[in-house]
mmCIF file of C-alpha atoms in Angstrom:
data_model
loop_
_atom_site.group_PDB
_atom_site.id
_atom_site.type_symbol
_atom_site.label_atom_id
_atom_site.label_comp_id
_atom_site.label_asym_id
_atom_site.label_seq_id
_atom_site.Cartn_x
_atom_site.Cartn_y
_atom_site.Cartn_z
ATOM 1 C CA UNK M 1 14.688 10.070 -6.413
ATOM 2 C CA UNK M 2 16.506 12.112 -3.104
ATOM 3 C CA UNK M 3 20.231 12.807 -3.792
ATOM 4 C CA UNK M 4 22.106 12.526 -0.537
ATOM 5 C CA UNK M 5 25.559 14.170 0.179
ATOM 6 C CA UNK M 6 25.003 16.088 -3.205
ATOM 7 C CA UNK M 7 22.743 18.728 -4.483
ATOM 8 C CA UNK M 8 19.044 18.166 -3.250
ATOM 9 C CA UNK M 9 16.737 17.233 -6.268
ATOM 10 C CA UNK M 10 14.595 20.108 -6.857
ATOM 11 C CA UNK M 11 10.608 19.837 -5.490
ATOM 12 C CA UNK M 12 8.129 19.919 -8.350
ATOM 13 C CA UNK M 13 5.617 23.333 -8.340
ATOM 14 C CA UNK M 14 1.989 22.046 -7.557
ATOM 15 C CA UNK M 15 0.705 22.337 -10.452
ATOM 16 C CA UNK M 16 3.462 19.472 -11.662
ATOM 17 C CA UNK M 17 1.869 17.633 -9.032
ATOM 18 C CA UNK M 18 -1.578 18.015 -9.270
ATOM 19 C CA UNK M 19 -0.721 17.066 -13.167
ATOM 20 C CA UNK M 20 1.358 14.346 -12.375
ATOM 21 C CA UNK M 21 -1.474 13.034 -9.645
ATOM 22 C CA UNK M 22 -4.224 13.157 -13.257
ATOM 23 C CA UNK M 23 -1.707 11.107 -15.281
ATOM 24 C CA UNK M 24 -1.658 8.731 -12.344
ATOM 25 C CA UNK M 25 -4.963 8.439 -11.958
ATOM 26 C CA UNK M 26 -5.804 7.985 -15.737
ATOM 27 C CA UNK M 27 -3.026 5.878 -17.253
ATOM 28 C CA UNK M 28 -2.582 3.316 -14.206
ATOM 29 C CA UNK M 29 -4.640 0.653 -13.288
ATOM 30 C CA UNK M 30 -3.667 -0.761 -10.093
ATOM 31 C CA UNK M 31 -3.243 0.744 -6.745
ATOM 32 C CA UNK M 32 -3.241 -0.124 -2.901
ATOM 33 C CA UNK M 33 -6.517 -0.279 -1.118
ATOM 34 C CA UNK M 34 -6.195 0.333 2.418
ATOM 35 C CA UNK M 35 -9.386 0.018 4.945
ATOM 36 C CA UNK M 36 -9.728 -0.360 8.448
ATOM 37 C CA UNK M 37 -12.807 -0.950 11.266
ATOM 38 C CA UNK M 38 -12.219 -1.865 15.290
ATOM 39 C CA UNK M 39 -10.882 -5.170 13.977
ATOM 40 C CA UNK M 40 -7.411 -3.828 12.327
ATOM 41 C CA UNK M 41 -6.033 -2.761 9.477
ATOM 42 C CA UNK M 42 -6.170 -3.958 5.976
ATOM 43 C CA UNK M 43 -4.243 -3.631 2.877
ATOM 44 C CA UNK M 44 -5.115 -5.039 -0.813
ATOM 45 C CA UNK M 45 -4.057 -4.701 -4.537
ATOM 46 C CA UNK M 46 -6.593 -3.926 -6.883
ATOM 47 C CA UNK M 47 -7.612 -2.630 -10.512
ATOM 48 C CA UNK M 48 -9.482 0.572 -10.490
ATOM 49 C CA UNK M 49 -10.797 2.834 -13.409
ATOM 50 C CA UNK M 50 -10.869 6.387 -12.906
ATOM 51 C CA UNK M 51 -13.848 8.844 -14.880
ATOM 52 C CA UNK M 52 -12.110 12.057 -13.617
ATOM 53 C CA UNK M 53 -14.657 11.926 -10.319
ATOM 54 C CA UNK M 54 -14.280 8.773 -8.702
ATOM 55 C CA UNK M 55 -11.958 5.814 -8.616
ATOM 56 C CA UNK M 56 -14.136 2.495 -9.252
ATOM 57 C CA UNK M 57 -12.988 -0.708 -7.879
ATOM 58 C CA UNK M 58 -13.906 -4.271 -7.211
ATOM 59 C CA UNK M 59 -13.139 -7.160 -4.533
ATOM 60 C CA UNK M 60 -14.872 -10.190 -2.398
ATOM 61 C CA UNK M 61 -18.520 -9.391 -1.028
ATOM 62 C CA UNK M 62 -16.941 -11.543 1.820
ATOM 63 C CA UNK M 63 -13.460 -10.067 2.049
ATOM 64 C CA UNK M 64 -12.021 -8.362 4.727
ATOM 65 C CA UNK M 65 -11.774 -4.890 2.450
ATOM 66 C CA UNK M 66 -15.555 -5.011 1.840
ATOM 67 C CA UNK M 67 -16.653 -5.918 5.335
ATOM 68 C CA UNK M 68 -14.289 -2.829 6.585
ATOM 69 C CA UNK M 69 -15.654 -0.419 4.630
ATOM 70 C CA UNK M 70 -19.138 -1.322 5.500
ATOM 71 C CA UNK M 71 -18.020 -0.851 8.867
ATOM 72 C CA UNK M 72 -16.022 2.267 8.123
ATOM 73 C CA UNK M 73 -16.202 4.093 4.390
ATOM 74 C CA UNK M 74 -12.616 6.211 5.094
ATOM 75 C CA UNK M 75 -10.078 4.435 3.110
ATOM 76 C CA UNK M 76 -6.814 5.968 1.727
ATOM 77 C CA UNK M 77 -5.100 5.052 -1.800
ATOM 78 C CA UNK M 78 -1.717 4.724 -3.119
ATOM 79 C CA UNK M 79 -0.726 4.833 -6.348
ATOM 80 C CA UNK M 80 2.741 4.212 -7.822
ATOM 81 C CA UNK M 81 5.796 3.539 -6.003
ATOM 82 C CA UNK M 82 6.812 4.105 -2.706
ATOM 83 C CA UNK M 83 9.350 6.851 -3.604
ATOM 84 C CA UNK M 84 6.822 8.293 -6.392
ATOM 85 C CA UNK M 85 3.493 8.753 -4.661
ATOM 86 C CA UNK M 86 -0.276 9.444 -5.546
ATOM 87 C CA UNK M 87 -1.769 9.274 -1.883
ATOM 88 C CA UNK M 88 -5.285 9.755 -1.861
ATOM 89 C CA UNK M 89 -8.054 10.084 1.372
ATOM 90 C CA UNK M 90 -11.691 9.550 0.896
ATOM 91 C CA UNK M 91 -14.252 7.417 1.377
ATOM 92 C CA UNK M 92 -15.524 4.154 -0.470
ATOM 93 C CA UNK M 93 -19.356 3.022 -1.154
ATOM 94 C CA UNK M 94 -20.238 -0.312 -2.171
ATOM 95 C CA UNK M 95 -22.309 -1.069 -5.723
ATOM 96 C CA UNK M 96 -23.914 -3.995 -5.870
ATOM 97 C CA UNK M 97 -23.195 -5.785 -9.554
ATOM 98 C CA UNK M 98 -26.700 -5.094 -10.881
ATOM 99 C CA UNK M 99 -26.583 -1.214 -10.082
ATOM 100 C CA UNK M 100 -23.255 -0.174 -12.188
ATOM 101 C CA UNK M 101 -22.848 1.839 -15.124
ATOM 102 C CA UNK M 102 -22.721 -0.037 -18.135
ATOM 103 C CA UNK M 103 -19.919 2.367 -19.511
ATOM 104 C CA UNK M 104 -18.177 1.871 -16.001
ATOM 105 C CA UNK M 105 -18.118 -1.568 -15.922
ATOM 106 C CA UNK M 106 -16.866 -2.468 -19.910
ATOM 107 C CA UNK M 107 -13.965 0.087 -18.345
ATOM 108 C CA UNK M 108 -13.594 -2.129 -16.022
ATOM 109 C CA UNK M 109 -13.568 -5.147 -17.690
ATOM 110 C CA UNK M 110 -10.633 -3.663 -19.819
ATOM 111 C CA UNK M 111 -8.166 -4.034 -17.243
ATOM 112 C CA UNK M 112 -9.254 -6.772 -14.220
ATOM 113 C CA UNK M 113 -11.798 -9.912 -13.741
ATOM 114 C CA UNK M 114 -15.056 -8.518 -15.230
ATOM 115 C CA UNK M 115 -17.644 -9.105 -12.039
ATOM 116 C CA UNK M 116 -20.640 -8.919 -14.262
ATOM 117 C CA UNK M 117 -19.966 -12.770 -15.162
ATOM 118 C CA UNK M 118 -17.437 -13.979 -11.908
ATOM 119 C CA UNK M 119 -20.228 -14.548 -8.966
ATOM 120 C CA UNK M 120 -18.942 -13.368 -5.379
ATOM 121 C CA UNK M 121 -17.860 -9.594 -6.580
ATOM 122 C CA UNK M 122 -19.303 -6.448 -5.665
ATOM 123 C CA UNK M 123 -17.781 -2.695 -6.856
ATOM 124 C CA UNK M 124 -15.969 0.036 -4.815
ATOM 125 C CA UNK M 125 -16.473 3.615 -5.728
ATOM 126 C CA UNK M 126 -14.215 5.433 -3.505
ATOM 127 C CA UNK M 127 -14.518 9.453 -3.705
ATOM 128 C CA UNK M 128 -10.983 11.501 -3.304
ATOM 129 C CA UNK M 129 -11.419 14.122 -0.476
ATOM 130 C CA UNK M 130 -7.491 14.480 -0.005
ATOM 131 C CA UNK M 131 -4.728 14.046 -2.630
ATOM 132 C CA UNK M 132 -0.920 14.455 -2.062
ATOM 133 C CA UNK M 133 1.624 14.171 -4.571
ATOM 134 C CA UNK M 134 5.408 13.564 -3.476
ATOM 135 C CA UNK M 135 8.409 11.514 -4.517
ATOM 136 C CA UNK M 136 10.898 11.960 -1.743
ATOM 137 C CA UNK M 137 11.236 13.579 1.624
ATOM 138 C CA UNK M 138 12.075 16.857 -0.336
ATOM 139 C CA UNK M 139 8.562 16.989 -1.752
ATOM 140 C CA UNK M 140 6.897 16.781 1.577
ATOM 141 C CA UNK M 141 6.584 20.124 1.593
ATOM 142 C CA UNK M 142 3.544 21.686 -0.036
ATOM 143 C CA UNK M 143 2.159 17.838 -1.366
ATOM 144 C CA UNK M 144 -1.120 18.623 -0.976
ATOM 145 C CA UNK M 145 -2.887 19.194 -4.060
ATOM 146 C CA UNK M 146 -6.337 18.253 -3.550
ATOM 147 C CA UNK M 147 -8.372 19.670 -0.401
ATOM 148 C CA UNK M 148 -12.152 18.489 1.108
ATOM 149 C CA UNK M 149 -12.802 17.491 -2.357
ATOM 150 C CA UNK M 150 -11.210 20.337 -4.541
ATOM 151 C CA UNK M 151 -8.142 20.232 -6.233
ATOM 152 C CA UNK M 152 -6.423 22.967 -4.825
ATOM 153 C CA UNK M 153 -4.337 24.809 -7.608
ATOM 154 C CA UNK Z 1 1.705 -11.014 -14.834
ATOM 155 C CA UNK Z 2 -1.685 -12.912 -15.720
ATOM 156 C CA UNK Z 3 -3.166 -13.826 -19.272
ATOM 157 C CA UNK Z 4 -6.251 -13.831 -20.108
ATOM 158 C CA UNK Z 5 -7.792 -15.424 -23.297
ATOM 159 C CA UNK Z 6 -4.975 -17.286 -23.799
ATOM 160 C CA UNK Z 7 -3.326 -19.636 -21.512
ATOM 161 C CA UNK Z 8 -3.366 -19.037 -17.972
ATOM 162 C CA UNK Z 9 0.326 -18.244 -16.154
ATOM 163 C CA UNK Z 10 1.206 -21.158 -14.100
ATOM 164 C CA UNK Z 11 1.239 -20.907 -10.401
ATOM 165 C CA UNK Z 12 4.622 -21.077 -8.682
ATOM 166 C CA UNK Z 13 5.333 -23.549 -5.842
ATOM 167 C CA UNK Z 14 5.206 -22.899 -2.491
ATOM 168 C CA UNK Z 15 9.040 -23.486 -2.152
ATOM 169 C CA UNK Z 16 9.279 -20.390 -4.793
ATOM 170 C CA UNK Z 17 7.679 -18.430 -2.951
ATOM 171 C CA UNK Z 18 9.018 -18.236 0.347
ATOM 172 C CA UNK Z 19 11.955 -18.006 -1.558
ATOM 173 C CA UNK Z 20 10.886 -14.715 -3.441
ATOM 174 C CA UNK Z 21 9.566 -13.576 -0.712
ATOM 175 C CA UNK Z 22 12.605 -13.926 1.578
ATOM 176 C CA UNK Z 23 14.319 -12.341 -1.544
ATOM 177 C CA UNK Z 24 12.084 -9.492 -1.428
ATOM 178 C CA UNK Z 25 12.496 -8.758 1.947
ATOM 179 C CA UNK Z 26 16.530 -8.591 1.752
ATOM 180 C CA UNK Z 27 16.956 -6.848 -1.597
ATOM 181 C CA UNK Z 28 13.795 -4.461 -1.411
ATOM 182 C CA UNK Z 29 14.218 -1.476 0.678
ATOM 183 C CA UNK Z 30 10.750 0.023 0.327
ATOM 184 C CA UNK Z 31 7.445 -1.200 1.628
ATOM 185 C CA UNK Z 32 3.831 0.238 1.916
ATOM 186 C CA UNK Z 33 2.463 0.434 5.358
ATOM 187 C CA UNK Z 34 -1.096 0.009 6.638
ATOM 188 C CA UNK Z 35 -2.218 0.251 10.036
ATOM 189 C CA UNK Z 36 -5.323 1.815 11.335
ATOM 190 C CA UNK Z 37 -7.437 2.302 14.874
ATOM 191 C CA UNK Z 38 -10.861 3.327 15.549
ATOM 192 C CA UNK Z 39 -10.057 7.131 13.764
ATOM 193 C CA UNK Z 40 -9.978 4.859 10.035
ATOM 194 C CA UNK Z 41 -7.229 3.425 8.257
ATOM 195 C CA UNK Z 42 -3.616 5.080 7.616
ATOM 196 C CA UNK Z 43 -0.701 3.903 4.979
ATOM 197 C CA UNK Z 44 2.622 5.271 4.150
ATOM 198 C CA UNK Z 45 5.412 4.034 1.926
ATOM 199 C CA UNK Z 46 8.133 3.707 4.126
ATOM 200 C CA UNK Z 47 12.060 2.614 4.188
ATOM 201 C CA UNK Z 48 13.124 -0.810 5.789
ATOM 202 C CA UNK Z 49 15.579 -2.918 6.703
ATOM 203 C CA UNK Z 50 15.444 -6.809 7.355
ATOM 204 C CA UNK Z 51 17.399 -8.720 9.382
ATOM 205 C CA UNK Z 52 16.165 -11.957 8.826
ATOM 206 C CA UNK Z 53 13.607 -11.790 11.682
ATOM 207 C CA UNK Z 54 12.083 -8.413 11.788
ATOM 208 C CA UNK Z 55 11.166 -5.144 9.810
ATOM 209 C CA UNK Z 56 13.152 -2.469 11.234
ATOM 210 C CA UNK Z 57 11.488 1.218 9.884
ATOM 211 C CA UNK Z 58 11.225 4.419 10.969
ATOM 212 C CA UNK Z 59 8.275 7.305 11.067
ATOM 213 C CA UNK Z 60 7.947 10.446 13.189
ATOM 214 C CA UNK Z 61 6.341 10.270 16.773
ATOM 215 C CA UNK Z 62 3.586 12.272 15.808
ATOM 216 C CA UNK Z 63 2.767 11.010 12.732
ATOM 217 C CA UNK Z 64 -0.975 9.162 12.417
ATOM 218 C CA UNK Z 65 0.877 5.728 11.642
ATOM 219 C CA UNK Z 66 2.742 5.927 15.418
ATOM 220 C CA UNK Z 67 -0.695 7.059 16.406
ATOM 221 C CA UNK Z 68 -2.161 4.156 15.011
ATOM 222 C CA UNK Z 69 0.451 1.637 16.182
ATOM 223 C CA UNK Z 70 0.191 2.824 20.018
ATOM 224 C CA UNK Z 71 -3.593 2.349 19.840
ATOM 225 C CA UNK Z 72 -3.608 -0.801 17.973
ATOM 226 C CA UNK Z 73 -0.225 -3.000 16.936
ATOM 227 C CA UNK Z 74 -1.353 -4.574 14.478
ATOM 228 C CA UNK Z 75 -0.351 -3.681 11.324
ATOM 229 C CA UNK Z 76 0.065 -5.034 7.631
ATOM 230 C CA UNK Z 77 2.975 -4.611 5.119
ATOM 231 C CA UNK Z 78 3.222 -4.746 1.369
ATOM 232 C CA UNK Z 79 6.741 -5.155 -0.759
ATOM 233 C CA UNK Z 80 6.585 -5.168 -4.511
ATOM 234 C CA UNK Z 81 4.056 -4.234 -6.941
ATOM 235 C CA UNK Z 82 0.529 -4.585 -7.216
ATOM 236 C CA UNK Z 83 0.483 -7.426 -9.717
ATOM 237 C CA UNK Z 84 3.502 -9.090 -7.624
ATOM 238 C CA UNK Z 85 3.181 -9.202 -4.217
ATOM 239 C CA UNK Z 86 4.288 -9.895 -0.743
ATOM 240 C CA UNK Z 87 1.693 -9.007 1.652
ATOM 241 C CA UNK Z 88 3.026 -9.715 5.290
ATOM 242 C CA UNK Z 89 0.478 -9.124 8.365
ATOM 243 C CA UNK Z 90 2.265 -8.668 11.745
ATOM 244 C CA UNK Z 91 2.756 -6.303 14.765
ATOM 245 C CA UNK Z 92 4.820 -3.520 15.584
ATOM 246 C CA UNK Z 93 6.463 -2.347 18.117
ATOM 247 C CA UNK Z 94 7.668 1.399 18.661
ATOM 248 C CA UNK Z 95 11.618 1.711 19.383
ATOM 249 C CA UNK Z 96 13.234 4.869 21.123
ATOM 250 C CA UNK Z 97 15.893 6.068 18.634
ATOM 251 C CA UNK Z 98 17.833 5.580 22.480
ATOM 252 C CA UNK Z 99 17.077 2.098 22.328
ATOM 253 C CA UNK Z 100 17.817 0.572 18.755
ATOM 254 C CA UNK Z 101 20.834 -1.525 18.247
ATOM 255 C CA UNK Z 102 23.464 0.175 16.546
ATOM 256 C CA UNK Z 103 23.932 -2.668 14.048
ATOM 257 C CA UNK Z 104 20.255 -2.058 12.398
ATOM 258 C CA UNK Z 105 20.749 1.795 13.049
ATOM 259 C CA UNK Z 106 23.735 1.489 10.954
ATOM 260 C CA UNK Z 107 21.784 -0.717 8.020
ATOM 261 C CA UNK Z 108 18.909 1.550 8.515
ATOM 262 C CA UNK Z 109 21.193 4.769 7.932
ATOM 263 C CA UNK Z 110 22.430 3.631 4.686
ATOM 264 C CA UNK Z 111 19.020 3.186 2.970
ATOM 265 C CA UNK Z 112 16.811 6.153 4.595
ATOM 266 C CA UNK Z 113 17.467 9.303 6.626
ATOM 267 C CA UNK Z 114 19.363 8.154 10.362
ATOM 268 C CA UNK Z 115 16.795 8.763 12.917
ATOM 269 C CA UNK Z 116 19.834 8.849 15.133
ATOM 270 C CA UNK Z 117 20.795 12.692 13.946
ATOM 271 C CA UNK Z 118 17.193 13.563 12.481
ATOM 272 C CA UNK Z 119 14.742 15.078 15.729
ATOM 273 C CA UNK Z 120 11.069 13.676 16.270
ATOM 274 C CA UNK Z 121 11.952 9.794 14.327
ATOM 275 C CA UNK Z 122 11.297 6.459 15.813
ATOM 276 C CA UNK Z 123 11.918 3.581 14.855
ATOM 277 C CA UNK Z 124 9.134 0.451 13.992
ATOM 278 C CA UNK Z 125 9.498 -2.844 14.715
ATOM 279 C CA UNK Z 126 7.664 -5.336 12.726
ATOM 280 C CA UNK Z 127 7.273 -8.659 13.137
ATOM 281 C CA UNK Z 128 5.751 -10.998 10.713
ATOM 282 C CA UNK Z 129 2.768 -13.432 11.754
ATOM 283 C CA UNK Z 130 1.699 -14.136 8.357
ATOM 284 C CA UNK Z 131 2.973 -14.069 4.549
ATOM 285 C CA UNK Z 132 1.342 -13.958 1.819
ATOM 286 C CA UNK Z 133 2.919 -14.379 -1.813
ATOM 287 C CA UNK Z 134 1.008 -14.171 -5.341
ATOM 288 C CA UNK Z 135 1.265 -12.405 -8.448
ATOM 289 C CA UNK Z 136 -1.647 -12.472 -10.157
ATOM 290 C CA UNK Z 137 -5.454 -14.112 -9.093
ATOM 291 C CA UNK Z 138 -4.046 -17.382 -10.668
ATOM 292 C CA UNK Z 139 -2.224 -17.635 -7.942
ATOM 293 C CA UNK Z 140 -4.450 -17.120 -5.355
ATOM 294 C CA UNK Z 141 -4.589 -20.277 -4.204
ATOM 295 C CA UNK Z 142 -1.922 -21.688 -1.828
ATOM 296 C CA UNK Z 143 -0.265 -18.002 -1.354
ATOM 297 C CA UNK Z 144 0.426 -18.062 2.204
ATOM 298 C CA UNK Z 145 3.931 -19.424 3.279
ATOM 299 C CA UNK Z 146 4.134 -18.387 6.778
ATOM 300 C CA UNK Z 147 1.524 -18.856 9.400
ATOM 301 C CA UNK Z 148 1.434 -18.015 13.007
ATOM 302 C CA UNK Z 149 4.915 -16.943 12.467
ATOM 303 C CA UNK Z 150 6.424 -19.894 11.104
ATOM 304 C CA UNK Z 151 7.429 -20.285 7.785
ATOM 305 C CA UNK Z 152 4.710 -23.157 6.447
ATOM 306 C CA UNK Z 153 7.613 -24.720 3.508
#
């Protein structure tokens, strides 16, 4: 996306962003899940659903993702490419199966392993605090478009 | 990459994927990266290089992921997509933009900004201990193919 040795590609305005960031967050369906506690970090893949609040997720019980965040609920998100980013801060709480939202969950059955039926599962909600928007080291710059929670423009 | 209802993708062999993975690593240029320490988790897509041994990247000193990697090494690495991975968990090493060897500077220039005549850069060094390859849950199942730092095939 840069242009190097020729005219700089233009940064978008934030309200591109913070429009580009909705898109993301609405019309994908996978992003990176990364969690950490006093043992390390941790990285993961995994299909979400997004209800224009929260980002709802699902892994292992037993996996290192869950067992980090019920050491430490601050996770951060990526979504897209590495050179077209959604990055997202906030913090994750765990759902046990039986407490989801029926409407949540069919979402959510749409696009991964529905954990209703597969034993071992539980959900992720994870709540955006922080949300930056950039796709190239000319867009660092003013990539903040959500802030403690509220989107900022 | 999966199907569902239908019938299922068949798993590649562990031969194929060291393979793709040692692909991946030469032809991609772009990785996520997660590292973390007792103030939570951190990620950033990030430019490498490979040189057949090590990740060679490049952050800023005082960015949280140098932060991170001075309080705790251990860090782990994701090339591709999220339904077609290589996850690679390893250590890093800070390098003094002083101290890198011109050969991987050089690489490193032509695929990312050159810390060498950028201020505040230095360079990562990451070496795998384990790889992971899979691209889809079907292939869960016999996706590592490097362990304790030796390719396992």
């Amino acid at each position: 996306v840069e242009t190097y040795g020729t005219v700089p590609a233009r940064p978008r305005t934030a309200t591109k962003r913070r429009e580009h960031a909705l898109a993301q967050l609405a019309t994908q369906h996978e992003l990176w899940l990364a969690t950490g506690s006093e043992t390390g970090p941790h990285m993961i893949p995994v299909c979400y659903v997004w209800d224009g609040q929260h980002i709802t997720m699902s892994t292992f019980e037993d996996s290192p993702t869950t067992t980090n965040i019920r050491a430490n609920r601050t996770a951060r998100v990526a979504i897209g490419h590495p050179d077209d980013v959604t990055m997202i801060d906030g913090s994750v709480t765990p759902i046990p199966v039986a407490e989801i939202e029926p409407d949540v969950a069919d979402a959510y059955a749409r696009v991964s392993h529905d954990p209703r039926v597969m034993p071992g599962l539980v959900y992720l909600r994870f709540t955006p605090r922080r949300v930056q928007v950039w796709n190239g080291f000319h867009e660092f710059t003013n990539r903040t478009v959500m802030r403690n929670g509220r989107w900022s423009v």
